[in-house]
Amino acid sequence: MIRSSIVTVSWDDITRVQREPPGTVKARTRRDQAYLIGLAGSAMGEMFKLSHNPTIIGRGQTAHVRIVDEGISREHCDILSEGETMVLRDLGSTNGTFCQGERIERHVLEDGDKILVGSSTVLKFTYHDSLDELFQRQMYESALRDDLTKAFNKKYFTERLESEFVFAMRSQAPLSLVVFDLDHFKEVNDTYGHPAGDQVLAGVARLIAGLIRAEDIFARVGGEEFAVICRGTDQAQATIVAERMRQTVAAYSFPVEGKSLAVAISAGIASLPDSRIIDAQALVGAADQALYEAKRTGRNRVCVAG
């Protein structure tokens, strides 16, 4: 069963990497493009190309860089290109915009500046050319993804679940967690070997990734156990999603050693609002109990925390 923990990031941790000495000028070519890189919060590991002028950062639908974290206004701040200069501007946000630890109204950005918006989102401003972008994306992806399945890893899942839970509780928005694992997966490994088992895991992950929304967080949290964080999704909607996942896996034939192998999954769901669930760990525990009930009552089914 999966476990959840809280990860905290201090401002000293964020700014520990030294910037270039004063007076250092970075030579740029026409290929250089400005980016924001998520260092902490729900945007951690993401890269945002600043292709609009200005580029609006916020949680609203009109934001070019959309981040739904606690304390972020609908149009929180923006970045304006003025010739060779990039300027960070607060847009009258409720909680302010901070750069290098100082609250700002308008600030000329330098390569490497750290921007804090909301209570937990830290973005790094930087320049990259096309090769830099590819390399940086690969670096961040490798830190956040499970090598075998390409789903997010457990560390990223834990951090995102914590922030999504806090946001859902503060905004009274629905949130659902679906956990599932493969039924009798040990038999697959014992019969066909671990390489075949890895093939099946990767195949299941590909199927699930094709079924969920871009804003959902799909992670591998154990050997054959996975989880999906469904933002803005109530229990009824999550049940439909989980059933679709179960049916899709059950209908698929996995090629293993020249044979077609049938695989099934069992799933458990826990959702907000629920007065019994007071923190992210409790949400995980409720989903785990529902998964256990699906296993106990016959497998290849979906159960909801009750």
Short mmCIF file of the C-alpha atoms (twelve columns), coordinates in Angstrom:
data_MODEL
# 
_entry.id   MODEL 
# 
loop_
_atom_site.group_PDB 
_atom_site.id 
_atom_site.type_symbol 
_atom_site.label_atom_id 
_atom_site.label_alt_id 
_atom_site.label_comp_id 
_atom_site.label_asym_id 
_atom_site.label_seq_id 
_atom_site.Cartn_x 
_atom_site.Cartn_y 
_atom_site.Cartn_z 
_atom_site.pdbx_PDB_model_num 
ATOM 1   C CA . MET A 1   0.000   0.000   0.000   1 
ATOM 2   C CA . ILE A 2   1.194   3.487   -0.708  1 
ATOM 3   C CA . ARG A 3   2.263   5.982   1.912   1 
ATOM 4   C CA . SER A 4   2.253   9.779   1.767   1 
ATOM 5   C CA . SER A 5   4.606   12.304  3.344   1 
ATOM 6   C CA . ILE A 6   5.023   16.072  3.359   1 
ATOM 7   C CA . VAL A 7   8.045   17.567  1.645   1 
ATOM 8   C CA . THR A 8   9.032   21.121  2.548   1 
ATOM 9   C CA . VAL A 9   11.313  23.404  0.562   1 
ATOM 10  C CA . SER A 10  12.998  26.409  2.175   1 
ATOM 11  C CA . TRP A 11  13.978  29.573  0.330   1 
ATOM 12  C CA . ASP A 12  17.618  28.836  1.172   1 
ATOM 13  C CA . ASP A 13  17.278  25.496  -0.634  1 
ATOM 14  C CA . ILE A 14  15.892  27.201  -3.711  1 
ATOM 15  C CA . THR A 15  18.598  29.872  -3.891  1 
ATOM 16  C CA . ARG A 16  21.553  27.726  -2.881  1 
ATOM 17  C CA . VAL A 17  22.869  27.466  -6.470  1 
ATOM 18  C CA . GLN A 18  25.126  30.485  -6.995  1 
ATOM 19  C CA . ARG A 19  24.358  32.884  -9.785  1 
ATOM 20  C CA . GLU A 20  26.962  34.276  -12.162 1 
ATOM 21  C CA . PRO A 21  29.183  36.976  -10.664 1 
ATOM 22  C CA . PRO A 22  28.061  40.597  -11.164 1 
ATOM 23  C CA . GLY A 23  29.160  41.976  -14.490 1 
ATOM 24  C CA . THR A 24  29.141  38.597  -16.214 1 
ATOM 25  C CA . VAL A 25  27.387  38.840  -19.580 1 
ATOM 26  C CA . LYS A 26  25.974  35.736  -21.175 1 
ATOM 27  C CA . ALA A 27  26.461  35.736  -24.912 1 
ATOM 28  C CA . ARG A 28  23.199  34.934  -26.676 1 
ATOM 29  C CA . THR A 29  22.277  34.021  -30.219 1 
ATOM 30  C CA . ARG A 30  19.021  34.461  -32.061 1 
ATOM 31  C CA . ARG A 31  18.153  30.901  -31.073 1 
ATOM 32  C CA . ASP A 32  17.973  31.837  -27.382 1 
ATOM 33  C CA . GLN A 33  14.482  31.642  -25.934 1 
ATOM 34  C CA . ALA A 34  13.250  32.643  -22.488 1 
ATOM 35  C CA . TYR A 35  11.732  29.938  -20.282 1 
ATOM 36  C CA . LEU A 36  10.324  29.338  -16.834 1 
ATOM 37  C CA . ILE A 37  11.258  26.074  -15.115 1 
ATOM 38  C CA . GLY A 38  9.244   24.802  -12.170 1 
ATOM 39  C CA . LEU A 39  11.468  24.171  -9.135  1 
ATOM 40  C CA . ALA A 40  8.781   23.618  -6.477  1 
ATOM 41  C CA . GLY A 41  5.001   23.326  -6.231  1 
ATOM 42  C CA . SER A 42  2.605   21.724  -8.679  1 
ATOM 43  C CA . ALA A 43  4.654   22.999  -11.639 1 
ATOM 44  C CA . MET A 44  7.827   21.262  -10.460 1 
ATOM 45  C CA . GLY A 45  9.747   19.817  -13.389 1 
ATOM 46  C CA . GLU A 46  7.721   21.608  -16.066 1 
ATOM 47  C CA . MET A 47  9.186   23.976  -18.658 1 
ATOM 48  C CA . PHE A 48  7.190   26.913  -19.975 1 
ATOM 49  C CA . LYS A 49  8.330   28.725  -23.113 1 
ATOM 50  C CA . LEU A 50  7.655   32.460  -22.864 1 
ATOM 51  C CA . SER A 51  6.173   32.773  -26.337 1 
ATOM 52  C CA . HIS A 52  3.554   35.456  -25.597 1 
ATOM 53  C CA . ASN A 53  4.186   39.118  -24.915 1 
ATOM 54  C CA . PRO A 54  3.278   39.567  -22.197 1 
ATOM 55  C CA . THR A 55  3.112   36.006  -20.817 1 
ATOM 56  C CA . ILE A 56  0.480   35.886  -18.063 1 
ATOM 57  C CA . ILE A 57  1.055   33.587  -15.064 1 
ATOM 58  C CA . GLY A 58  -1.924  32.575  -12.914 1 
ATOM 59  C CA . ARG A 59  -4.571  29.987  -12.150 1 
ATOM 60  C CA . GLY A 60  -7.269  31.355  -14.483 1 
ATOM 61  C CA . GLN A 61  -8.245  29.890  -17.841 1 
ATOM 62  C CA . THR A 62  -6.746  32.876  -19.674 1 
ATOM 63  C CA . ALA A 63  -3.263  32.466  -18.173 1 
ATOM 64  C CA . HIS A 64  -0.538  31.400  -20.596 1 
ATOM 65  C CA . VAL A 65  1.347   29.698  -17.738 1 
ATOM 66  C CA . ARG A 66  -1.494  28.135  -15.767 1 
ATOM 67  C CA . ILE A 67  -0.621  26.989  -12.244 1 
ATOM 68  C CA . VAL A 68  -3.329  25.926  -9.802  1 
ATOM 69  C CA . ASP A 69  -1.681  26.242  -6.394  1 
ATOM 70  C CA . GLU A 70  -2.754  27.795  -3.124  1 
ATOM 71  C CA . GLY A 71  -2.398  31.580  -3.024  1 
ATOM 72  C CA . ILE A 72  -2.149  32.144  -6.787  1 
ATOM 73  C CA . SER A 73  -4.508  34.717  -8.306  1 
ATOM 74  C CA . ARG A 74  -6.306  34.198  -11.613 1 
ATOM 75  C CA . GLU A 75  -3.911  36.627  -13.303 1 
ATOM 76  C CA . HIS A 76  -1.105  36.763  -10.767 1 
ATOM 77  C CA . CYS A 77  1.811   38.308  -12.678 1 
ATOM 78  C CA . ASP A 78  3.225   38.524  -16.150 1 
ATOM 79  C CA . ILE A 79  6.543   38.710  -17.993 1 
ATOM 80  C CA . LEU A 80  6.898   41.452  -20.591 1 
ATOM 81  C CA . SER A 81  9.551   41.596  -23.300 1 
ATOM 82  C CA . GLU A 82  10.982  45.084  -23.775 1 
ATOM 83  C CA . GLY A 83  13.622  44.750  -26.473 1 
ATOM 84  C CA . GLU A 84  16.462  42.730  -24.964 1 
ATOM 85  C CA . THR A 85  14.970  43.024  -21.465 1 
ATOM 86  C CA . MET A 86  12.443  40.731  -19.774 1 
ATOM 87  C CA . VAL A 87  10.385  42.370  -17.035 1 
ATOM 88  C CA . LEU A 88  8.415   40.612  -14.293 1 
ATOM 89  C CA . ARG A 89  5.295   42.556  -13.223 1 
ATOM 90  C CA . ASP A 90  2.835   41.852  -10.445 1 
ATOM 91  C CA . LEU A 91  -0.764  42.179  -11.652 1 
ATOM 92  C CA . GLY A 92  -2.317  43.226  -8.364  1 
ATOM 93  C CA . SER A 93  -2.200  39.692  -6.960  1 
ATOM 94  C CA . THR A 94  -3.672  39.020  -3.536  1 
ATOM 95  C CA . ASN A 95  -0.509  37.509  -2.058  1 
ATOM 96  C CA . GLY A 96  2.179   39.264  -4.062  1 
ATOM 97  C CA . THR A 97  4.946   38.226  -6.429  1 
ATOM 98  C CA . PHE A 98  8.467   37.657  -5.130  1 
ATOM 99  C CA . CYS A 99  11.794  37.532  -6.954  1 
ATOM 100 C CA . GLN A 100 14.982  36.447  -5.201  1 
ATOM 101 C CA . GLY A 101 13.103  36.654  -1.886  1 
ATOM 102 C CA . GLU A 102 11.910  40.258  -2.344  1 
ATOM 103 C CA . ARG A 103 8.337   41.312  -3.053  1 
ATOM 104 C CA . ILE A 104 8.199   43.181  -6.356  1 
ATOM 105 C CA . GLU A 105 5.852   45.308  -8.418  1 
ATOM 106 C CA . ARG A 106 8.197   45.454  -11.414 1 
ATOM 107 C CA . HIS A 107 11.554  43.729  -11.758 1 
ATOM 108 C CA . VAL A 108 14.038  43.360  -14.627 1 
ATOM 109 C CA . LEU A 109 14.810  39.658  -14.802 1 
ATOM 110 C CA . GLU A 110 18.282  38.146  -15.018 1 
ATOM 111 C CA . ASP A 111 19.136  34.623  -16.087 1 
ATOM 112 C CA . GLY A 112 18.680  32.340  -13.070 1 
ATOM 113 C CA . ASP A 113 16.259  34.532  -11.089 1 
ATOM 114 C CA . LYS A 114 13.864  32.583  -8.824  1 
ATOM 115 C CA . ILE A 115 10.223  33.711  -8.794  1 
ATOM 116 C CA . LEU A 116 7.838   32.769  -5.971  1 
ATOM 117 C CA . VAL A 117 4.092   32.883  -6.656  1 
ATOM 118 C CA . GLY A 118 1.518   31.621  -4.178  1 
ATOM 119 C CA . SER A 119 2.604   29.675  -1.124  1 
ATOM 120 C CA . SER A 120 4.685   26.948  -2.774  1 
ATOM 121 C CA . THR A 121 5.342   27.527  -6.484  1 
ATOM 122 C CA . VAL A 122 8.897   28.539  -7.385  1 
ATOM 123 C CA . LEU A 123 9.822   29.228  -10.999 1 
ATOM 124 C CA . LYS A 124 13.306  29.764  -12.405 1 
ATOM 125 C CA . PHE A 125 13.717  32.276  -15.228 1 
ATOM 126 C CA . THR A 126 16.321  31.256  -17.767 1 
ATOM 127 C CA . TYR A 127 17.387  31.308  -21.417 1 
ATOM 128 C CA . HIS A 128 17.921  28.230  -23.570 1 
ATOM 129 C CA . ASP A 129 18.522  27.462  -27.196 1 
ATOM 130 C CA . SER A 130 16.776  24.486  -28.834 1 
ATOM 131 C CA . LEU A 131 19.457  22.001  -27.770 1 
ATOM 132 C CA . ASP A 132 19.453  23.321  -24.201 1 
ATOM 133 C CA . GLU A 133 15.674  22.934  -24.104 1 
ATOM 134 C CA . LEU A 134 15.829  19.307  -25.184 1 
ATOM 135 C CA . PHE A 135 18.533  18.521  -22.640 1 
ATOM 136 C CA . GLN A 136 16.717  20.302  -19.806 1 
ATOM 137 C CA . ARG A 137 13.455  18.537  -20.581 1 
ATOM 138 C CA . GLN A 138 15.198  15.184  -20.528 1 
ATOM 139 C CA . MET A 139 16.888  16.012  -17.236 1 
ATOM 140 C CA . TYR A 140 13.661  17.040  -15.536 1 
ATOM 141 C CA . GLU A 141 11.722  14.144  -17.002 1 
ATOM 142 C CA . SER A 142 14.295  11.645  -15.734 1 
ATOM 143 C CA . ALA A 143 14.014  13.108  -12.226 1 
ATOM 144 C CA . LEU A 144 10.213  12.880  -12.169 1 
ATOM 145 C CA . ARG A 145 9.407   9.776   -14.196 1 
ATOM 146 C CA . ASP A 146 9.597   6.063   -13.564 1 
ATOM 147 C CA . ASP A 147 12.108  4.610   -16.040 1 
ATOM 148 C CA . LEU A 148 10.043  1.553   -16.980 1 
ATOM 149 C CA . THR A 149 6.499   2.875   -17.282 1 
ATOM 150 C CA . LYS A 150 7.191   6.602   -17.908 1 
ATOM 151 C CA . ALA A 151 4.516   7.378   -15.319 1 
ATOM 152 C CA . PHE A 152 5.442   9.895   -12.618 1 
ATOM 153 C CA . ASN A 153 7.431   8.454   -9.740  1 
ATOM 154 C CA . LYS A 154 6.301   8.107   -6.137  1 
ATOM 155 C CA . LYS A 155 8.195   11.168  -4.902  1 
ATOM 156 C CA . TYR A 156 6.478   13.431  -7.410  1 
ATOM 157 C CA . PHE A 157 3.110   11.812  -6.678  1 
ATOM 158 C CA . THR A 158 3.497   12.438  -2.938  1 
ATOM 159 C CA . GLU A 159 4.374   16.097  -3.423  1 
ATOM 160 C CA . ARG A 160 1.577   16.734  -5.914  1 
ATOM 161 C CA . LEU A 161 -1.031  14.951  -3.811  1 
ATOM 162 C CA . GLU A 162 -0.173  17.155  -0.850  1 
ATOM 163 C CA . SER A 163 -0.551  20.377  -2.853  1 
ATOM 164 C CA . GLU A 164 -3.693  19.200  -4.651  1 
ATOM 165 C CA . PHE A 165 -5.279  18.207  -1.327  1 
ATOM 166 C CA . VAL A 166 -4.558  21.589  0.256   1 
ATOM 167 C CA . PHE A 167 -5.955  23.420  -2.776  1 
ATOM 168 C CA . ALA A 168 -9.116  21.268  -2.848  1 
ATOM 169 C CA . MET A 169 -9.780  21.810  0.865   1 
ATOM 170 C CA . ARG A 170 -9.232  25.586  0.696   1 
ATOM 171 C CA . SER A 171 -11.306 26.077  -2.446  1 
ATOM 172 C CA . GLN A 172 -13.953 23.453  -1.614  1 
ATOM 173 C CA . ALA A 173 -13.261 21.806  -4.967  1 
ATOM 174 C CA . PRO A 174 -13.747 18.081  -5.637  1 
ATOM 175 C CA . LEU A 175 -10.684 15.842  -5.767  1 
ATOM 176 C CA . SER A 176 -10.434 12.102  -6.325  1 
ATOM 177 C CA . LEU A 177 -7.655  9.577   -5.925  1 
ATOM 178 C CA . VAL A 178 -7.781  6.296   -7.837  1 
ATOM 179 C CA . VAL A 179 -5.310  3.591   -6.839  1 
ATOM 180 C CA . PHE A 180 -5.066  0.302   -8.707  1 
ATOM 181 C CA . ASP A 181 -2.799  -2.665  -9.113  1 
ATOM 182 C CA . LEU A 182 -2.529  -5.710  -11.348 1 
ATOM 183 C CA . ASP A 183 -4.356  -8.820  -10.198 1 
ATOM 184 C CA . HIS A 184 -2.185  -11.922 -9.673  1 
ATOM 185 C CA . PHE A 185 0.844   -10.136 -11.080 1 
ATOM 186 C CA . LYS A 186 3.227   -12.416 -9.164  1 
ATOM 187 C CA . GLU A 187 2.003   -15.292 -11.315 1 
ATOM 188 C CA . VAL A 188 3.007   -13.412 -14.442 1 
ATOM 189 C CA . ASN A 189 6.541   -12.967 -13.120 1 
ATOM 190 C CA . ASP A 190 6.758   -16.540 -11.863 1 
ATOM 191 C CA . THR A 191 5.449   -18.032 -15.116 1 
ATOM 192 C CA . TYR A 192 7.041   -15.842 -17.769 1 
ATOM 193 C CA . GLY A 193 9.897   -14.114 -15.910 1 
ATOM 194 C CA . HIS A 194 10.514  -10.561 -14.810 1 
ATOM 195 C CA . PRO A 195 11.294  -9.165  -18.290 1 
ATOM 196 C CA . ALA A 196 7.830   -10.287 -19.408 1 
ATOM 197 C CA . GLY A 197 6.342   -8.777  -16.269 1 
ATOM 198 C CA . ASP A 198 8.056   -5.489  -17.093 1 
ATOM 199 C CA . GLN A 199 6.526   -5.612  -20.571 1 
ATOM 200 C CA . VAL A 200 3.071   -5.996  -19.056 1 
ATOM 201 C CA . LEU A 201 3.604   -3.130  -16.595 1 
ATOM 202 C CA . ALA A 202 4.773   -0.817  -19.363 1 
ATOM 203 C CA . GLY A 203 1.837   -1.880  -21.537 1 
ATOM 204 C CA . VAL A 204 -0.716  -1.213  -18.814 1 
ATOM 205 C CA . ALA A 205 0.836   2.201   -18.159 1 
ATOM 206 C CA . ARG A 206 0.575   3.126   -21.840 1 
ATOM 207 C CA . LEU A 207 -3.102  2.175   -21.881 1 
ATOM 208 C CA . ILE A 208 -3.906  4.203   -18.763 1 
ATOM 209 C CA . ALA A 209 -1.912  7.245   -19.930 1 
ATOM 210 C CA . GLY A 210 -4.051  7.289   -23.067 1 
ATOM 211 C CA . LEU A 211 -7.289  7.403   -21.069 1 
ATOM 212 C CA . ILE A 212 -6.711  10.226  -18.589 1 
ATOM 213 C CA . ARG A 213 -6.749  14.014  -18.971 1 
ATOM 214 C CA . ALA A 214 -3.626  16.144  -19.292 1 
ATOM 215 C CA . GLU A 215 -4.263  17.681  -15.852 1 
ATOM 216 C CA . ASP A 216 -4.500  14.297  -14.099 1 
ATOM 217 C CA . ILE A 217 -1.391  12.960  -12.360 1 
ATOM 218 C CA . PHE A 218 -0.618  9.323   -13.226 1 
ATOM 219 C CA . ALA A 219 2.118   7.738   -11.122 1 
ATOM 220 C CA . ARG A 220 3.698   4.394   -10.348 1 
ATOM 221 C CA . VAL A 221 3.749   4.163   -6.558  1 
ATOM 222 C CA . GLY A 222 4.824   0.553   -6.021  1 
ATOM 223 C CA . GLY A 223 5.925   -2.562  -7.885  1 
ATOM 224 C CA . GLU A 224 2.633   -3.152  -9.685  1 
ATOM 225 C CA . GLU A 225 0.630   -0.396  -8.009  1 
ATOM 226 C CA . PHE A 226 -0.354  2.867   -9.659  1 
ATOM 227 C CA . ALA A 227 -2.326  5.970   -8.707  1 
ATOM 228 C CA . VAL A 228 -4.182  8.709   -10.547 1 
ATOM 229 C CA . ILE A 229 -4.881  12.102  -8.948  1 
ATOM 230 C CA . CYS A 230 -8.016  13.486  -10.595 1 
ATOM 231 C CA . ARG A 231 -8.301  17.241  -10.036 1 
ATOM 232 C CA . GLY A 232 -11.824 18.704  -10.043 1 
ATOM 233 C CA . THR A 233 -13.350 15.215  -10.177 1 
ATOM 234 C CA . ASP A 234 -16.045 13.988  -7.800  1 
ATOM 235 C CA . GLN A 235 -16.699 10.398  -6.743  1 
ATOM 236 C CA . ALA A 236 -19.216 9.642   -9.493  1 
ATOM 237 C CA . GLN A 237 -16.911 10.955  -12.217 1 
ATOM 238 C CA . ALA A 238 -13.908 9.110   -10.751 1 
ATOM 239 C CA . THR A 239 -15.886 5.865   -10.753 1 
ATOM 240 C CA . ILE A 240 -16.562 6.276   -14.474 1 
ATOM 241 C CA . VAL A 241 -12.859 6.922   -15.096 1 
ATOM 242 C CA . ALA A 242 -11.751 3.908   -13.033 1 
ATOM 243 C CA . GLU A 243 -14.276 1.612   -14.731 1 
ATOM 244 C CA . ARG A 244 -13.056 2.757   -18.125 1 
ATOM 245 C CA . MET A 245 -9.489  1.946   -17.086 1 
ATOM 246 C CA . ARG A 246 -10.501 -1.488  -15.756 1 
ATOM 247 C CA . GLN A 247 -12.476 -2.386  -18.869 1 
ATOM 248 C CA . THR A 248 -9.736  -1.191  -21.241 1 
ATOM 249 C CA . VAL A 249 -7.069  -3.295  -19.530 1 
ATOM 250 C CA . ALA A 250 -9.347  -6.355  -19.340 1 
ATOM 251 C CA . ALA A 251 -10.129 -6.136  -23.063 1 
ATOM 252 C CA . TYR A 252 -6.488  -5.867  -24.129 1 
ATOM 253 C CA . SER A 253 -4.307  -8.855  -25.041 1 
ATOM 254 C CA . PHE A 254 -0.705  -8.378  -23.949 1 
ATOM 255 C CA . PRO A 255 1.830   -10.117 -26.223 1 
ATOM 256 C CA . VAL A 256 4.246   -12.146 -24.079 1 
ATOM 257 C CA . GLU A 257 6.624   -14.749 -25.527 1 
ATOM 258 C CA . GLY A 258 4.498   -15.243 -28.612 1 
ATOM 259 C CA . LYS A 259 1.298   -15.614 -26.592 1 
ATOM 260 C CA . SER A 260 -1.581  -13.280 -25.777 1 
ATOM 261 C CA . LEU A 261 -1.848  -12.699 -22.048 1 
ATOM 262 C CA . ALA A 262 -5.004  -11.447 -20.346 1 
ATOM 263 C CA . VAL A 263 -4.472  -9.050  -17.438 1 
ATOM 264 C CA . ALA A 264 -6.933  -7.513  -14.985 1 
ATOM 265 C CA . ILE A 265 -6.722  -4.661  -12.497 1 
ATOM 266 C CA . SER A 266 -8.516  -3.861  -9.239  1 
ATOM 267 C CA . ALA A 267 -9.081  -0.250  -8.210  1 
ATOM 268 C CA . GLY A 268 -10.041 1.744   -5.148  1 
ATOM 269 C CA . ILE A 269 -11.367 5.310   -5.073  1 
ATOM 270 C CA . ALA A 270 -11.449 7.989   -2.376  1 
ATOM 271 C CA . SER A 271 -12.823 11.471  -2.990  1 
ATOM 272 C CA . LEU A 272 -13.294 14.907  -1.518  1 
ATOM 273 C CA . PRO A 273 -15.442 16.309  -0.073  1 
ATOM 274 C CA . ASP A 274 -15.493 13.767  2.769   1 
ATOM 275 C CA . SER A 275 -15.617 14.931  6.381   1 
ATOM 276 C CA . ARG A 276 -13.698 11.850  7.525   1 
ATOM 277 C CA . ILE A 277 -10.661 12.716  5.383   1 
ATOM 278 C CA . ILE A 278 -8.609  15.440  7.049   1 
ATOM 279 C CA . ASP A 279 -5.283  15.230  5.205   1 
ATOM 280 C CA . ALA A 280 -3.568  13.708  2.181   1 
ATOM 281 C CA . GLN A 281 -2.487  10.638  4.147   1 
ATOM 282 C CA . ALA A 282 -6.107  9.934   5.058   1 
ATOM 283 C CA . LEU A 283 -7.117  10.207  1.400   1 
ATOM 284 C CA . VAL A 284 -4.450  7.653   0.501   1 
ATOM 285 C CA . GLY A 285 -5.569  5.378   3.335   1 
ATOM 286 C CA . ALA A 286 -9.209  5.510   2.239   1 
ATOM 287 C CA . ALA A 287 -8.302  4.677   -1.374  1 
ATOM 288 C CA . ASP A 288 -6.087  1.820   -0.156  1 
ATOM 289 C CA . GLN A 289 -8.960  0.395   1.891   1 
ATOM 290 C CA . ALA A 290 -11.236 0.542   -1.143  1 
ATOM 291 C CA . LEU A 291 -8.579  -1.239  -3.210  1 
ATOM 292 C CA . TYR A 292 -8.320  -3.918  -0.512  1 
ATOM 293 C CA . GLU A 293 -12.097 -4.384  -0.662  1 
ATOM 294 C CA . ALA A 294 -11.927 -4.813  -4.454  1 
ATOM 295 C CA . LYS A 295 -9.305  -7.523  -3.963  1 
ATOM 296 C CA . ARG A 296 -11.253 -9.213  -1.150  1 
ATOM 297 C CA . THR A 297 -14.494 -9.369  -3.086  1 
ATOM 298 C CA . GLY A 298 -13.151 -11.018 -6.231  1 
ATOM 299 C CA . ARG A 299 -10.681 -8.706  -8.043  1 
ATOM 300 C CA . ASN A 300 -11.107 -7.172  -11.503 1 
ATOM 301 C CA . ARG A 301 -13.457 -4.575  -10.052 1 
ATOM 302 C CA . VAL A 302 -13.690 -1.011  -8.741  1 
ATOM 303 C CA . CYS A 303 -14.652 -0.194  -5.154  1 
ATOM 304 C CA . VAL A 304 -15.342 3.208   -3.611  1 
ATOM 305 C CA . ALA A 305 -14.390 4.246   -0.078  1 
ATOM 306 C CA . GLY A 306 -17.553 4.178   2.037   1 
# 
